[in-house]
PDB file of C-alpha atoms in Angstrom:
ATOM      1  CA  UNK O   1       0.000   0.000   0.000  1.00 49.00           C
ATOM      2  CA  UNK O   2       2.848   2.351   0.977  1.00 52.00           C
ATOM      3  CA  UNK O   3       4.620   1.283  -2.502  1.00 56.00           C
ATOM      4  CA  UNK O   4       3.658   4.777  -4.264  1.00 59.00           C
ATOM      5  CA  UNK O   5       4.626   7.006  -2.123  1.00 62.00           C
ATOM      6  CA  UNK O   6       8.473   6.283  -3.282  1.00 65.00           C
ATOM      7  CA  UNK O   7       7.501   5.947  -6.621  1.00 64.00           C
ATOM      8  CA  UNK O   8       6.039   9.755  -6.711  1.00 64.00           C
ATOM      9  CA  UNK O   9       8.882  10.725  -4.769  1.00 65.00           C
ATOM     10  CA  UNK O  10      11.374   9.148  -7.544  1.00 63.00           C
ATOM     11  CA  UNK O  11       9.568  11.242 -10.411  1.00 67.00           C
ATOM     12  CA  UNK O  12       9.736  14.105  -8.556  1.00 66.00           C
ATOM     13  CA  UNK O  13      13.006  13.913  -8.208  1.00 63.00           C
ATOM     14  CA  UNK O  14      14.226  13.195 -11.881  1.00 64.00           C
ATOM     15  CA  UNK O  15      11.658  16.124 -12.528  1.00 63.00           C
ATOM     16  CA  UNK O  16      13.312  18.284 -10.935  1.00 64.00           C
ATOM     17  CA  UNK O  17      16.458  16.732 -12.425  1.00 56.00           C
ATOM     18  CA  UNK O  18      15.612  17.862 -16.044  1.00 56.00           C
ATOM     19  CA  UNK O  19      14.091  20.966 -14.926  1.00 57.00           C
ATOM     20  CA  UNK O  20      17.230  22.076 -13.442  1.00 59.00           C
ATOM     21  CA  UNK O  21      19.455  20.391 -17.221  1.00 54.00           C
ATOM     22  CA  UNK O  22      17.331  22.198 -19.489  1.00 51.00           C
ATOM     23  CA  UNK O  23      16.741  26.004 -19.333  1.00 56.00           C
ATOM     24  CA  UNK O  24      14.896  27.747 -21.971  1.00 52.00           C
ATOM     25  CA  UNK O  25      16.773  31.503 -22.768  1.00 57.00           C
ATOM     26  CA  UNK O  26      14.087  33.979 -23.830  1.00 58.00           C
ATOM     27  CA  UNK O  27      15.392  36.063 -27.076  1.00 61.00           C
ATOM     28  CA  UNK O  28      15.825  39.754 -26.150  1.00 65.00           C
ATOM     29  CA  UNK O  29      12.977  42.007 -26.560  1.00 64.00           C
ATOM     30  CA  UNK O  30      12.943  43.936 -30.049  1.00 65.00           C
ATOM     31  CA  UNK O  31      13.837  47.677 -29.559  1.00 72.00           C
ATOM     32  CA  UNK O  32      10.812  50.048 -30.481  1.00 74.00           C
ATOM     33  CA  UNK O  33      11.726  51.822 -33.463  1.00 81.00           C
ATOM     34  CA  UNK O  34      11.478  55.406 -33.474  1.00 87.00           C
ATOM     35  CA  UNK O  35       8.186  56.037 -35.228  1.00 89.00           C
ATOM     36  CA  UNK O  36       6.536  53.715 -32.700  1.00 92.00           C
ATOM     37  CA  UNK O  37       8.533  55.227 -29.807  1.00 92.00           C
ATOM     38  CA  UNK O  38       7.376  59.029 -30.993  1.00 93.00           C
ATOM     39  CA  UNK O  39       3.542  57.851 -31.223  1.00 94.00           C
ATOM     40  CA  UNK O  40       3.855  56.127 -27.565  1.00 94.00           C
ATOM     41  CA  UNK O  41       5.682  59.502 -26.529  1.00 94.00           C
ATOM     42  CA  UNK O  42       3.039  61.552 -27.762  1.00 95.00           C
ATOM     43  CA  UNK O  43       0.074  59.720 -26.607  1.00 96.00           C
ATOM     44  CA  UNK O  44       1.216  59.637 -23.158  1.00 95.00           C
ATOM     45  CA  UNK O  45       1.549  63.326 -22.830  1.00 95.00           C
ATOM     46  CA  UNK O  46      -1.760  63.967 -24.435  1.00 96.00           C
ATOM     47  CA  UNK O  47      -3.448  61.517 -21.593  1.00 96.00           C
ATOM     48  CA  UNK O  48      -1.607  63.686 -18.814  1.00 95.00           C
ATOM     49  CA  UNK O  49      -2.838  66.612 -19.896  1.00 94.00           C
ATOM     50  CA  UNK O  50      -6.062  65.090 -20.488  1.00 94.00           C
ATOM     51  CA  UNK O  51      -6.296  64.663 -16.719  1.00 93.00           C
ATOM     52  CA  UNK O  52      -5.713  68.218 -16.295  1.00 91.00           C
ATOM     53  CA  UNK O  53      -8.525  69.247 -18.601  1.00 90.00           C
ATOM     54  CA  UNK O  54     -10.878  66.964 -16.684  1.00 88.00           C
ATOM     55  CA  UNK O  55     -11.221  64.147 -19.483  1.00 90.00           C
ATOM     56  CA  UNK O  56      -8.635  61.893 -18.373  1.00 91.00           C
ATOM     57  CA  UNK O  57     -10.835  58.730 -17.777  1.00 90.00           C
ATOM     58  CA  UNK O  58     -12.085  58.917 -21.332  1.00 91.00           C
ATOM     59  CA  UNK O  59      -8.808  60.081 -23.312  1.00 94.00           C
ATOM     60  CA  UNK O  60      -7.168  56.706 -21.508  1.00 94.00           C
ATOM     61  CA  UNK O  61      -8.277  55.576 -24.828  1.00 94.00           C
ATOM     62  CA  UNK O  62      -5.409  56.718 -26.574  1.00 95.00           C
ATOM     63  CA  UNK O  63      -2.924  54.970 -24.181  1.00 94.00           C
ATOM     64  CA  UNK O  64      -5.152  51.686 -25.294  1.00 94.00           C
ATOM     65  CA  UNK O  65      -6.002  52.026 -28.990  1.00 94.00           C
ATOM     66  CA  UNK O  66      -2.853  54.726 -29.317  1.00 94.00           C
ATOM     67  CA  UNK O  67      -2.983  55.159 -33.271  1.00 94.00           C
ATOM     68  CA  UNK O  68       0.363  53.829 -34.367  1.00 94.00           C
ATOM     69  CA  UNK O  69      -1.048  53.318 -37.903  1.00 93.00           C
ATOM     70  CA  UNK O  70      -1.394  57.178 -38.508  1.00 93.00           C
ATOM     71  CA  UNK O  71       1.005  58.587 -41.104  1.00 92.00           C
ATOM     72  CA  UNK O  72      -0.239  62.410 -41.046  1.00 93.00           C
ATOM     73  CA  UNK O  73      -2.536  65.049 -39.743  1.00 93.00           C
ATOM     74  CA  UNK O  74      -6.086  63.217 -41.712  1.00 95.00           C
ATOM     75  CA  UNK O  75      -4.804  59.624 -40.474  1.00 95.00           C
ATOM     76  CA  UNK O  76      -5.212  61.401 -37.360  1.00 95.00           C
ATOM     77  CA  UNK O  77      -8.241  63.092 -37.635  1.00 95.00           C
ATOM     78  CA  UNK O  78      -9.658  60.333 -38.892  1.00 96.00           C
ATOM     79  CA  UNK O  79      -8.765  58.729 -35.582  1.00 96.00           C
ATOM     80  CA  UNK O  80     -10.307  60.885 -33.415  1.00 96.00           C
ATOM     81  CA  UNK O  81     -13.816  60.609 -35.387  1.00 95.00           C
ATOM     82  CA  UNK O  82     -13.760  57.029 -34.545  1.00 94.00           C
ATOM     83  CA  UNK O  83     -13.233  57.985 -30.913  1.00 94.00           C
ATOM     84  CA  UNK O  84     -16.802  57.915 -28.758  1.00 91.00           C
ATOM     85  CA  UNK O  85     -15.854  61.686 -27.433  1.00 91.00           C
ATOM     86  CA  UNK O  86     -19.271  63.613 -26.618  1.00 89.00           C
ATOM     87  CA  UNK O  87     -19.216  67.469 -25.320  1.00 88.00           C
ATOM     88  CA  UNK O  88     -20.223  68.081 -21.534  1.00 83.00           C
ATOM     89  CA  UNK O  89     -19.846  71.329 -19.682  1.00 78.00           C
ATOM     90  CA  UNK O  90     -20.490  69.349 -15.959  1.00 78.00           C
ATOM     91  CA  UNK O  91     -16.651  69.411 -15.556  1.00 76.00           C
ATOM     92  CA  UNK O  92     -16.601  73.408 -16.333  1.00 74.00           C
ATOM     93  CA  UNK O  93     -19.602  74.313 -14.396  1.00 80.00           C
ATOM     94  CA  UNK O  94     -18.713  72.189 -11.300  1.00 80.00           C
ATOM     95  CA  UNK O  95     -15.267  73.932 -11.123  1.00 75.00           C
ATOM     96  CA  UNK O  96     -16.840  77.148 -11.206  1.00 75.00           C
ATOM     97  CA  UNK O  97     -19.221  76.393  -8.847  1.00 81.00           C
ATOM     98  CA  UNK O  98     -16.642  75.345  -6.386  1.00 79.00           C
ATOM     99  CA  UNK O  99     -14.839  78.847  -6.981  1.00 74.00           C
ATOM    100  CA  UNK O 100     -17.919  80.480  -5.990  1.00 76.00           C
ATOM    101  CA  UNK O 101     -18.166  78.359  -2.622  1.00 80.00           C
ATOM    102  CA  UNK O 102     -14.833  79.547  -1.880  1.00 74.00           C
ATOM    103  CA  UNK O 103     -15.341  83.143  -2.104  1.00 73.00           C
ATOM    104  CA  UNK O 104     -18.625  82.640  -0.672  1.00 76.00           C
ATOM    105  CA  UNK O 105     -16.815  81.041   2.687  1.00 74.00           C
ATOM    106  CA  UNK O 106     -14.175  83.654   2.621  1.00 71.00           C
ATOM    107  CA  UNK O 107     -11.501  81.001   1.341  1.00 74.00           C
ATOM    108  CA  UNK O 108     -10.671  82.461  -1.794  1.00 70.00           C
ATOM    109  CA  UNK O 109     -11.911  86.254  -2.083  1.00 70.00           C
ATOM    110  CA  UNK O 110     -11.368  87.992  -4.686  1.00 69.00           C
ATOM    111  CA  UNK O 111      -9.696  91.150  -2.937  1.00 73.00           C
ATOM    112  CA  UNK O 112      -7.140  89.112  -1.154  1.00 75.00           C
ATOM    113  CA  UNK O 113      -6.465  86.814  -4.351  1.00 75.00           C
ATOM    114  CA  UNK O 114      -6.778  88.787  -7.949  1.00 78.00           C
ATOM    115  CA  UNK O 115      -4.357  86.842  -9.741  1.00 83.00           C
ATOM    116  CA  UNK O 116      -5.352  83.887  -8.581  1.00 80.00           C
ATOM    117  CA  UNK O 117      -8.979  84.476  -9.293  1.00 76.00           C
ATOM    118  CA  UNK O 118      -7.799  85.071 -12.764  1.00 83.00           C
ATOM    119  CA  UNK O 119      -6.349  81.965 -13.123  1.00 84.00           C
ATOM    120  CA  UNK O 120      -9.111  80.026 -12.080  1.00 80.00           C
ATOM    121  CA  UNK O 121     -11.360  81.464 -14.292  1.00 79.00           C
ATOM    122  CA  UNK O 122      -8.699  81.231 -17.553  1.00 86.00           C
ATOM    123  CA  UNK O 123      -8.310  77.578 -16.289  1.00 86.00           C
ATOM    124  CA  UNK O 124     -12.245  76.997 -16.399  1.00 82.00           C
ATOM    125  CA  UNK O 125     -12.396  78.751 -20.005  1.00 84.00           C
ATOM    126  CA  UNK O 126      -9.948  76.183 -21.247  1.00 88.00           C
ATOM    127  CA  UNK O 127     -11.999  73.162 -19.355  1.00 87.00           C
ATOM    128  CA  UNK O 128     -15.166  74.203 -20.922  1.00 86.00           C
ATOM    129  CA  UNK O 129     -13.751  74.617 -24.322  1.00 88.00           C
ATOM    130  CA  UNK O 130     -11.826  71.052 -23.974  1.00 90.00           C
ATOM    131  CA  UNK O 131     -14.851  69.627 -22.824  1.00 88.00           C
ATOM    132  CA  UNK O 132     -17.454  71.361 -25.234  1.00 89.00           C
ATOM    133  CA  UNK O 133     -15.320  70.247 -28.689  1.00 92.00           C
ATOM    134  CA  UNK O 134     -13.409  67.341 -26.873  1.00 93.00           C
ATOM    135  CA  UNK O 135     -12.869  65.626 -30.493  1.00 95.00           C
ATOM    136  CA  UNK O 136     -11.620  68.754 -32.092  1.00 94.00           C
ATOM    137  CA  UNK O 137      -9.360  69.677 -29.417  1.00 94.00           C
ATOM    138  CA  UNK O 138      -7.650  66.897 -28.380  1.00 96.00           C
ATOM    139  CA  UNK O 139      -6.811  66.207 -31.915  1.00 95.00           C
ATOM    140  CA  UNK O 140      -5.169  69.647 -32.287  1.00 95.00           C
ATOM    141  CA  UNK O 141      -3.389  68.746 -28.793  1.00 95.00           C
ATOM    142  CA  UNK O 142      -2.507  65.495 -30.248  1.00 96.00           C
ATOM    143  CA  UNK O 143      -1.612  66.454 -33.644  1.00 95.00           C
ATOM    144  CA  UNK O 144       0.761  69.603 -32.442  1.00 95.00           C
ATOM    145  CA  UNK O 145       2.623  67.355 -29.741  1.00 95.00           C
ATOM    146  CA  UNK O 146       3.249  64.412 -32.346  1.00 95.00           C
ATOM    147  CA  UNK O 147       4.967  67.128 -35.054  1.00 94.00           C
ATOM    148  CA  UNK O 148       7.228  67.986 -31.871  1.00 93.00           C
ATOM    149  CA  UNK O 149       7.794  64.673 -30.733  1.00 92.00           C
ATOM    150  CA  UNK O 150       8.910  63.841 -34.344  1.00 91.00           C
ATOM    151  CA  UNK O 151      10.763  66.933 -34.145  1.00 89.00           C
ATOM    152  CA  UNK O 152      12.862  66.055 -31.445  1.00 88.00           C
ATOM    153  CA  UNK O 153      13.127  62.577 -32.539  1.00 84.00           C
ATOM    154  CA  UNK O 154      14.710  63.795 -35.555  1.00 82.00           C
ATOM    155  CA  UNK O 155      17.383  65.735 -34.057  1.00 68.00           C
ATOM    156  CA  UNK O 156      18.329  62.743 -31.597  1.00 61.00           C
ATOM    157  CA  UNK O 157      18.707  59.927 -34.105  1.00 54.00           C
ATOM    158  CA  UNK O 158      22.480  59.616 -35.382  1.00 50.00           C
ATOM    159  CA  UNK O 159      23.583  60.002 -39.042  1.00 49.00           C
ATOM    160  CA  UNK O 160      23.670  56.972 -40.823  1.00 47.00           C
ATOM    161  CA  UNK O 161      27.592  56.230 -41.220  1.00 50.00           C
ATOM    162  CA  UNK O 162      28.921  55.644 -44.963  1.00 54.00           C
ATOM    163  CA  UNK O 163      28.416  51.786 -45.790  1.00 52.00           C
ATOM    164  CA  UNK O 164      32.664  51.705 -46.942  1.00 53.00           C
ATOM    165  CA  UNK O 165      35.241  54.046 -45.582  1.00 58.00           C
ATOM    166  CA  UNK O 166      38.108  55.117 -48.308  1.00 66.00           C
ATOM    167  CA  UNK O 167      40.530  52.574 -47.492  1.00 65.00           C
ATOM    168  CA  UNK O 168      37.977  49.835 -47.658  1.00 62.00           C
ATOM    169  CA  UNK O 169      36.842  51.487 -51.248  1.00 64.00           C
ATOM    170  CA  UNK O 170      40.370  51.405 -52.222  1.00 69.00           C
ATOM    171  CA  UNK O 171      40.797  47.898 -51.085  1.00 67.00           C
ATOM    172  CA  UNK O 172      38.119  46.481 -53.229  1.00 67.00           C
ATOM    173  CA  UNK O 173      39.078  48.354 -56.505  1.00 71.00           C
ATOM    174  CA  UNK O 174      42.401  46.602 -56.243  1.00 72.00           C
ATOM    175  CA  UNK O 175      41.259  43.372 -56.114  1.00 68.00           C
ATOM    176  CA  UNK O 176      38.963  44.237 -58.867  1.00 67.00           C
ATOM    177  CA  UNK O 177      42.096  45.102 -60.515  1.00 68.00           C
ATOM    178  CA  UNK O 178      44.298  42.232 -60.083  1.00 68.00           C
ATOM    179  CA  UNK O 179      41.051  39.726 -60.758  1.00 63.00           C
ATOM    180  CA  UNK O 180      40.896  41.955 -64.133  1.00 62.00           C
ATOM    181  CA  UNK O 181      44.491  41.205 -64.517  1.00 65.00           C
ATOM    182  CA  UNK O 182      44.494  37.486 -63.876  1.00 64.00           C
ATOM    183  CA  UNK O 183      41.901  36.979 -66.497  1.00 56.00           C
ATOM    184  CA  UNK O 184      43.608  38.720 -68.954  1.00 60.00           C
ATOM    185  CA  UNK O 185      41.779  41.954 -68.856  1.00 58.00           C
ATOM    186  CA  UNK O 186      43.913  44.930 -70.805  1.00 60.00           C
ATOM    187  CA  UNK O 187      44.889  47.768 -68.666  1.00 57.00           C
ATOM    188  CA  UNK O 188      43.451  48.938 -65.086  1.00 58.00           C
ATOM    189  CA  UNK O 189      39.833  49.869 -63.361  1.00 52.00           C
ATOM    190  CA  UNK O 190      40.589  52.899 -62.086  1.00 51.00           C
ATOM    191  CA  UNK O 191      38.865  54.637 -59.296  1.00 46.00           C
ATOM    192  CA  UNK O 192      39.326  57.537 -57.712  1.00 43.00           C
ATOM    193  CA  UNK O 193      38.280  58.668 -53.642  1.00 41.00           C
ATOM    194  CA  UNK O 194      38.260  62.036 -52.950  1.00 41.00           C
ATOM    195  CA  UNK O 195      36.114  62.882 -49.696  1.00 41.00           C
ATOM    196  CA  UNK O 196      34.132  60.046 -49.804  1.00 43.00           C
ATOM    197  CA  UNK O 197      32.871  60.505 -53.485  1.00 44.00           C
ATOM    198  CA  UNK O 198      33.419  56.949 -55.493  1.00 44.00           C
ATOM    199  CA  UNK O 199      34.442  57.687 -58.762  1.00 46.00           C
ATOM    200  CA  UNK O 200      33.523  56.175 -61.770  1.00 46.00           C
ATOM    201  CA  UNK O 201      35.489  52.553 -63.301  1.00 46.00           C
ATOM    202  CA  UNK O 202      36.644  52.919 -66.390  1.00 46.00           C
ATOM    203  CA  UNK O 203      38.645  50.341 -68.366  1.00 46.00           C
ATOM    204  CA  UNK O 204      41.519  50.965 -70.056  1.00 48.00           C
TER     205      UNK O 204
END
């Protein structure tokens, strides 16, 4: 009766045998390339300010269903119509509303805090406005911070170095030349390297 207990024991040893003889390497993740990298960039910062404007649960989408298959401003656009963004004006009113409690309670008066005033009421403009034409202004957002992400991505990426140095150039013609040569080829394939520029082969 007690005769499986070693026999379960046994396979769970040579289990673990080949578990520990055989390990599986992963392959190494594929670097984004820099168009993807500039649309992941850009749809990031449009979400964050998103949150400021008040629409940040529903512009998540763009972190989800970010638009990697746009090419240009009507890829874009077109985008953004597909997007289930409708205009409200609760997110506006409520913020004003809350001003008002304040300088109703003496928290925030408007003698004892102009500027600030101000700036709540410039920052409720552009929350009603965001949330009145959410599709057309979050696709001007969008659009303006991809052309400076691309911008930017532009100016970081390296040249691309020439595919042969001189010498290497040089090196080849030669044994162009001697192969010429061997075959019985009359004269030379001449090329000339000055500052990178290949010349033309001629045969003599």
């Amino acid at each position: 009766m007690s005769t499986p207990a070693p026999l379960l024991d046994q396979a769970a040893g040579i289990a673990k045998v080949l578990g520990n003889s055989f390990q599986f390497a992963l392959p190494e993740p594929r670097p984004i390339d820099s168009v993807t990298l500039v649309h992941i960039r850009s749809a990031e910062r449009v979400h964050e300010a998103a949150r400021w404007l008040l629409r940040g649960s529903e512009m998540r989408v763009v972190m989800t269903r970010t638009p990697f298959w746009a090419e240009n401003a009507n890829d874009l656009w077109n985008y953004y119509e597909s997007l289930p963004l409708q205009p409200s004006l609760y997110q506006a009113i409520t913020l004003l509303v809350a001003r008002e409690l304040a300088h109703t309670k003496g928290i925030l008066s408007r003698e004892d805090f102009p500027k600030l005033g101000w700036a709540i009421n410039i920052y409720a403009a552009v929350v009603g406005l965001a949330n009145l034409m959410p599709r057309r202004v979050f696709y001007q957002l969008h659009r303006t911070i991809w052309t400076l992400e691309r911008y930017r991505n532009s100016t970081r990426e390296p040249d691309m170095p020439p595919l042969l140095s001189n010498d290497a150039w040089a090196a080849i013609m030669t044994a162009v030349d001697s192969g010429w040569k061997m075959v019985g080829g009359s004269g030379t394939i001449v090329s000339k390297t000055h500052g990178g520029d290949h010349g033309n082969a001629i045969v003599g």
